[in-house]
Coordinates of C-alpha atoms in Angstrom, one line a residue:
M1 CA 80.7 255.5 234.2
R2 CA 79.5 254.4 230.8
S3 CA 78.8 250.9 229.8
I4 CA 79.8 250.0 226.2
L5 CA 77.0 249.4 223.9
L6 CA 77.6 246.3 221.8
L7 CA 76.0 246.8 218.3
A8 CA 75.5 243.5 216.6
A9 CA 75.9 244.8 213.0
I10 CA 78.2 243.9 210.2
G11 CA 81.3 246.0 209.6
F12 CA 83.0 248.6 211.7
S13 CA 82.4 252.3 212.3
L14 CA 84.9 254.9 213.4
F15 CA 84.4 256.6 216.8
P16 CA 82.7 260.0 216.7
H17 CA 85.0 262.8 215.7
S18 CA 84.8 266.5 216.1
G19 CA 87.2 269.3 215.3
N20 CA 86.2 271.0 218.6
K21 CA 88.4 269.7 221.4
E22 CA 86.5 271.5 224.1
G23 CA 83.1 271.1 225.9
S24 CA 80.6 269.1 223.9
G25 CA 83.2 268.3 221.3
R26 CA 85.3 266.5 223.9
A27 CA 82.3 264.5 225.1
A28 CA 81.5 263.4 221.6
I29 CA 85.1 262.3 221.0
E30 CA 85.4 260.4 224.2
N31 CA 82.0 258.6 223.9
V32 CA 83.6 255.7 222.0
S33 CA 81.3 253.2 220.2
V34 CA 82.5 250.5 217.8
E35 CA 80.2 248.1 215.9
R36 CA 80.7 244.4 216.4
S37 CA 81.9 242.4 213.4
P38 CA 80.4 238.9 213.1
S39 CA 83.9 237.5 213.6
T40 CA 84.7 239.4 216.7
V41 CA 85.7 237.1 219.6
I42 CA 84.1 238.2 222.9
W43 CA 86.7 237.0 225.4
G44 CA 85.3 238.1 228.7
S45 CA 81.8 239.6 228.5
P46 CA 79.6 239.3 230.5
L47 CA 82.3 238.8 233.2
D48 CA 81.8 236.7 236.3
G49 CA 81.9 239.2 239.2
G50 CA 80.6 242.1 237.1
A51 CA 82.1 244.7 234.8
I52 CA 85.6 246.1 235.4
S53 CA 85.7 249.9 235.9
A54 CA 88.5 251.5 233.9
L55 CA 89.9 254.9 233.1
F56 CA 91.6 255.3 229.7
I57 CA 94.2 258.0 229.2
A58 CA 95.1 258.2 225.5
P59 CA 95.3 260.4 222.4
Q60 CA 92.1 261.0 220.6
F61 CA 93.3 259.4 217.3
A62 CA 93.7 256.1 219.1
L63 CA 90.5 255.9 221.1
R64 CA 89.1 253.1 218.8
D65 CA 91.2 250.7 221.0
V66 CA 88.8 251.5 223.8
G67 CA 85.8 250.5 221.8
E68 CA 87.5 247.3 220.5
L69 CA 88.6 246.3 224.0
A70 CA 85.2 247.0 225.5
L71 CA 83.6 244.8 222.8
R72 CA 85.7 241.9 224.1
L73 CA 85.9 242.6 227.9
D74 CA 83.1 243.5 230.3
L75 CA 83.9 247.2 231.0
K76 CA 82.4 250.3 232.4
Y77 CA 84.8 253.1 231.6
D78 CA 85.8 256.7 231.5
V79 CA 88.0 258.4 228.9
A80 CA 90.5 261.3 229.3
S81 CA 92.0 262.2 226.0
V82 CA 94.4 264.6 224.4
A83 CA 94.6 265.7 220.8
G84 CA 98.0 264.2 220.1
V85 CA 100.9 262.2 221.5
T86 CA 103.0 265.2 222.4
G87 CA 102.2 268.8 223.3
P88 CA 100.6 270.3 226.4
W89 CA 97.1 269.3 227.6
S90 CA 94.5 272.0 227.5
E91 CA 93.0 273.2 230.8
D92 CA 89.8 271.5 229.9
A93 CA 91.5 268.2 229.3
V94 CA 93.5 268.4 232.5
A95 CA 90.4 269.3 234.5
S96 CA 88.5 266.3 233.0
L97 CA 91.4 264.0 233.9
R98 CA 91.6 265.3 237.5
S99 CA 87.9 264.8 237.8
H100 CA 88.1 261.1 236.6
L101 CA 91.1 260.4 238.9
A102 CA 89.1 261.6 241.9
E103 CA 86.9 258.5 241.4
H104 CA 88.0 255.0 242.0
H105 CA 88.7 252.7 239.0
D106 CA 89.7 249.1 239.1
V107 CA 92.3 249.8 236.5
I108 CA 93.9 252.9 234.9
V109 CA 95.1 252.4 231.3
I110 CA 97.6 254.7 229.7
G111 CA 99.2 254.4 226.3
N112 CA 100.8 256.3 223.4
I113 CA 101.2 259.7 225.2
D114 CA 104.1 261.7 226.3
L115 CA 103.9 261.6 230.1
S116 CA 106.1 264.7 230.5
Y117 CA 103.2 266.9 229.5
L118 CA 101.0 265.7 232.4
P119 CA 101.1 268.0 235.4
E120 CA 103.0 266.6 238.4
D121 CA 99.9 266.4 240.6
V122 CA 98.2 264.3 238.0
L123 CA 101.0 261.8 237.9
D124 CA 101.1 261.8 241.8
S125 CA 97.4 261.1 241.8
I126 CA 97.9 258.1 239.4
A127 CA 100.7 256.7 241.6
G128 CA 98.5 257.2 244.7
S129 CA 95.6 255.5 243.2
V130 CA 97.8 252.5 242.3
K131 CA 99.2 252.3 245.8
A132 CA 95.6 252.4 247.2
G133 CA 94.5 249.4 245.1
S134 CA 93.8 250.5 241.5
G135 CA 95.6 248.6 238.7
L136 CA 97.7 250.2 236.1
L137 CA 98.2 249.1 232.5
L138 CA 100.9 250.9 230.5
A139 CA 101.8 250.6 226.8
H140 CA 103.9 252.8 224.5
Y141 CA 105.0 255.2 227.2
R142 CA 108.8 254.8 227.9
E143 CA 110.0 258.1 226.6
N144 CA 110.3 261.5 228.4
I145 CA 109.0 260.1 231.7
P146 CA 109.2 262.7 234.5
K147 CA 111.8 261.9 237.1
K148 CA 109.4 261.4 240.0
F149 CA 107.1 259.1 238.1
D150 CA 110.1 257.2 236.7
E151 CA 111.3 256.6 240.2
F152 CA 107.8 255.3 241.0
L153 CA 108.0 252.8 238.1
N154 CA 111.5 251.7 238.8
G155 CA 110.7 251.1 242.4
L156 CA 108.0 248.5 241.6
A157 CA 108.4 245.0 242.9
P158 CA 108.1 242.0 240.6
A159 CA 104.7 240.3 240.9
D160 CA 104.2 236.7 241.9
N161 CA 101.3 234.6 240.4
A162 CA 101.1 236.7 237.2
E163 CA 101.0 233.8 234.8
G164 CA 97.4 234.4 234.2
I165 CA 98.3 237.4 232.0
T166 CA 100.1 235.3 229.4
R167 CA 98.5 231.9 229.8
G168 CA 96.1 230.7 227.1
I169 CA 97.0 233.3 224.4
A170 CA 98.2 230.9 221.7
E171 CA 100.8 233.4 220.6
S172 CA 102.8 230.8 218.7
M173 CA 100.2 231.0 215.9
T174 CA 100.6 234.7 215.3
P175 CA 103.1 236.4 213.0
E176 CA 104.1 239.0 215.6
W177 CA 104.6 236.8 218.7
P178 CA 105.8 233.4 217.4
M179 CA 108.4 232.9 220.1
S180 CA 107.3 234.3 223.5
L181 CA 105.5 237.1 225.4
G182 CA 108.6 238.3 227.2
F183 CA 107.7 241.9 226.6
V184 CA 105.0 241.6 229.4
K185 CA 106.1 242.8 232.8
A186 CA 104.0 242.4 235.9
S187 CA 104.7 244.3 239.1
R188 CA 103.1 245.2 242.5
C189 CA 103.1 248.4 244.5
E190 CA 101.5 248.2 247.9
Q191 CA 97.8 247.3 247.1
G192 CA 98.1 247.8 243.4
R193 CA 99.0 245.7 240.4
I194 CA 100.9 247.0 237.3
V195 CA 101.3 245.5 233.9
E196 CA 103.7 247.0 231.3
L197 CA 103.4 246.0 227.7
N198 CA 106.9 246.8 226.4
Y199 CA 106.2 246.0 222.8
A200 CA 109.1 245.8 220.4
G201 CA 109.4 248.1 217.5
G202 CA 108.0 251.6 217.0
W203 CA 104.8 253.3 218.3
P204 CA 101.7 252.5 216.3
A205 CA 100.1 255.3 214.2
S206 CA 96.5 254.6 215.2
H207 CA 96.6 252.6 218.4
F208 CA 97.6 253.0 222.0
L209 CA 97.1 249.4 223.3
M210 CA 98.2 247.4 220.3
L211 CA 101.6 246.7 218.9
A212 CA 103.0 248.3 215.7
L213 CA 102.9 245.4 213.2
S214 CA 106.2 244.3 211.9
E215 CA 104.6 242.1 209.3
P216 CA 101.4 244.0 208.2
L217 CA 100.9 241.8 205.1
K218 CA 100.3 238.8 207.4
A219 CA 97.6 240.6 209.4
R220 CA 94.3 238.8 209.9
P221 CA 91.2 239.5 212.0
E222 CA 91.9 236.3 214.0
F223 CA 95.4 237.6 215.0
F224 CA 93.9 241.0 216.0
D225 CA 91.5 239.1 218.4
T226 CA 94.4 237.2 219.8
Y227 CA 96.5 240.3 220.4
L228 CA 93.5 241.9 222.2
S229 CA 93.0 238.7 224.3
L230 CA 96.4 239.5 225.9
V231 CA 95.3 243.1 226.6
C232 CA 92.1 241.8 228.1
R233 CA 93.9 239.4 230.3
A234 CA 96.4 242.1 231.3
A235 CA 93.6 244.6 232.3
R236 CA 91.7 241.8 234.2
W237 CA 94.8 240.9 236.2
A238 CA 95.7 244.5 236.9
A239 CA 92.2 245.0 238.2
G240 CA 92.6 242.1 240.6
R241 CA 90.1 239.9 239.0
A242 CA 92.1 236.6 238.6
P243 CA 89.7 233.6 238.4
Q244 CA 89.7 230.8 240.9
N245 CA 89.7 228.2 238.2
W246 CA 91.5 228.3 234.9
I247 CA 92.5 226.0 232.1
A248 CA 95.9 224.6 232.8
S249 CA 96.5 222.5 229.6
V250 CA 94.9 221.1 226.5
A251 CA 96.1 217.9 224.9
L252 CA 95.0 216.0 221.8
A253 CA 93.6 212.7 223.0
D254 CA 92.8 210.8 219.8
V255 CA 92.2 207.1 220.2
S256 CA 94.9 205.0 218.8
G257 CA 94.3 201.7 216.9
P258 CA 94.8 198.3 218.6
S259 CA 98.2 196.8 218.9
D260 CA 99.3 193.8 216.9
A261 CA 98.7 191.6 219.9
E262 CA 95.1 192.8 220.2
I263 CA 94.2 192.0 216.6
P264 CA 92.8 188.5 216.0
P265 CA 95.3 186.6 213.9
D266 CA 92.7 185.2 211.5
L267 CA 91.5 188.6 210.2
P268 CA 92.4 189.4 206.6
R269 CA 95.4 191.6 206.2
E270 CA 93.6 194.0 204.0
Y271 CA 90.8 194.4 206.6
V272 CA 93.4 195.2 209.3
Q273 CA 95.1 197.8 207.2
E274 CA 91.8 199.5 206.3
M275 CA 90.9 199.6 210.0
R276 CA 94.3 201.2 210.8
D277 CA 93.9 203.7 208.0
S278 CA 90.5 204.8 209.3
M279 CA 92.1 205.4 212.8
M280 CA 94.8 207.6 211.4
A281 CA 92.4 210.1 209.9
P282 CA 89.3 210.2 212.2
L283 CA 86.3 212.4 211.5
Y284 CA 86.3 213.7 215.1
H285 CA 89.3 214.7 217.2
S286 CA 89.2 214.5 221.0
F287 CA 90.9 217.0 223.3
R288 CA 91.4 216.7 227.0
V289 CA 91.1 220.0 228.8
N290 CA 92.7 220.0 232.3
L291 CA 91.8 222.6 235.0
N292 CA 94.3 224.0 237.5
G293 CA 92.4 222.1 240.3
P294 CA 89.0 220.8 241.2
A295 CA 86.2 223.0 239.9
A296 CA 85.0 225.3 242.6
N297 CA 81.5 225.5 241.0
E298 CA 79.5 223.9 238.2
Y299 CA 80.6 225.4 234.9
D300 CA 79.2 225.5 231.4
V301 CA 81.6 225.0 228.6
Q302 CA 81.9 226.8 225.3
V303 CA 84.3 226.0 222.5
Q304 CA 85.2 227.8 219.2
V305 CA 87.6 226.9 216.4
R306 CA 89.3 229.6 214.3
E307 CA 91.4 229.0 211.2
P308 CA 93.2 232.2 210.1
N309 CA 94.1 231.2 206.6
R310 CA 90.5 230.4 205.6
G311 CA 88.6 232.7 207.8
L312 CA 86.9 229.7 209.4
L313 CA 85.0 230.3 212.7
R314 CA 82.9 227.6 214.2
S315 CA 81.3 227.7 217.7
Y316 CA 80.1 224.8 219.8
P317 CA 78.1 226.4 222.6
N318 CA 75.9 223.5 223.8
L319 CA 78.5 221.1 225.3
P320 CA 78.2 219.0 228.5
G321 CA 79.0 221.1 231.6
I322 CA 81.6 220.4 234.3
A323 CA 80.5 219.2 237.7
K324 CA 81.8 220.8 240.9
G325 CA 85.0 219.0 241.9
A326 CA 85.9 217.8 238.4
T327 CA 89.4 218.4 237.3
G328 CA 88.8 218.5 233.5
Y329 CA 86.7 217.5 230.6
S330 CA 86.9 216.2 227.0
V331 CA 85.8 217.9 223.8
D332 CA 85.2 216.0 220.5
L333 CA 85.4 218.3 217.5
P334 CA 84.7 217.5 213.8
I335 CA 87.7 219.2 212.3
G336 CA 90.0 218.2 209.4
P337 CA 93.7 218.6 209.0
G338 CA 95.1 222.2 209.6
K339 CA 96.3 224.7 212.1
Y340 CA 93.7 226.2 214.4
F341 CA 93.1 228.5 217.3
L342 CA 91.1 226.4 219.8
D343 CA 89.2 228.8 222.0
L344 CA 87.6 227.6 225.3
W345 CA 85.4 229.3 227.9
L346 CA 84.3 228.4 231.4
L347 CA 81.0 230.0 232.3
R348 CA 79.1 230.2 235.5
K349 CA 75.4 231.3 235.2
K350 CA 76.2 232.5 231.6
K351 CA 79.0 234.7 232.8
V352 CA 82.7 234.2 231.8
V353 CA 84.9 232.8 234.5
E354 CA 87.9 232.1 232.2
W355 CA 88.8 232.0 228.6
H356 CA 91.8 230.1 227.0
S357 CA 93.2 229.7 223.5
E358 CA 95.4 226.9 222.4
A359 CA 97.3 226.6 219.1
I360 CA 96.6 223.1 217.7
T361 CA 97.7 221.2 214.6
V362 CA 95.6 218.4 213.2
S363 CA 97.7 216.3 210.9
G364 CA 96.4 214.6 207.8
W365 CA 97.4 211.1 206.8
P366 CA 99.6 210.2 205.0
E367 CA 101.9 213.2 205.3
R368 CA 104.6 213.9 202.7
S369 CA 107.8 215.1 204.4
E370 CA 110.2 214.6 201.4
E371 CA 110.0 214.0 197.8
H372 CA 112.8 212.3 195.8
T373 CA 112.9 212.0 192.0
S374 CA 115.2 209.8 190.0
E375 CA 116.8 210.8 186.8

């Protein structure tokens, strides 16, 4: 197993590449390393309970996804790769894959490959690992599936309690997922958990876990982090690492001004109006964060605000913690009017228990909804 090395440097670097697909060349290609951008959102690392062990099966041209995921989620991983989406695997590649499958992994991740080129014993080994307790995460795979493995997939039972995959993504702020995450399918098979990411549209040219963008001109780094948050949550759920506590809801809790009955009648009207105006556009906004139930432990809290249109990213790491047994907490943030990703973390002993994103809109005052002109 390899632990991903997080390089705190500006910019990105491509994964090592070699024209030699065998021996040391394969080791170089599969030793994925991606440098961290200052704007990268680290969703689940270090993770409470330790790193998730994963096996990635993907084409070599898309292996950057492994590095990007491992920047954001606490992973120790192996990689089995093939030169392209289609075409037979070399003997060396199949031998490497069989060797990795002989070891236990918390989750097996497969994407953007033609499964019909995998030997039957390899597909049987994947299915057997899942039945024995390994998770399975699939993306871009629904073509040319061998009959036996297709029967395995079609025989999966719908999973209960899989809301943790799609909860807290803030997908409504993204250009690709403004309506829903209905393409996510969660299933069970004996001891294993399976997540299928049935993305709409075509297959991506350089990814195996990400969607092919339908609106590439609207792409922003903040949206990329949000898309990967879903993949992180899917991998965590498939690995059987659902948290005991999570964030159930986030609500704006700004203080409203006093009612007319509460205002002394002898105050000047101008003073009352000035007071109300100041309440309509406060410098700080308060958010009430509710947990799914009483906190099982004491938690530290971390908060971050992202604004895609301006590239704004502000972190608030030193906030009051949550006492054991508490059911929520409040956060006061100095943010002006706009649309934001509000990212929240629960940490125990500096390790991530849960993360959650909420799409929030802070309105300015006054707002113009219509404009009429007279001739």
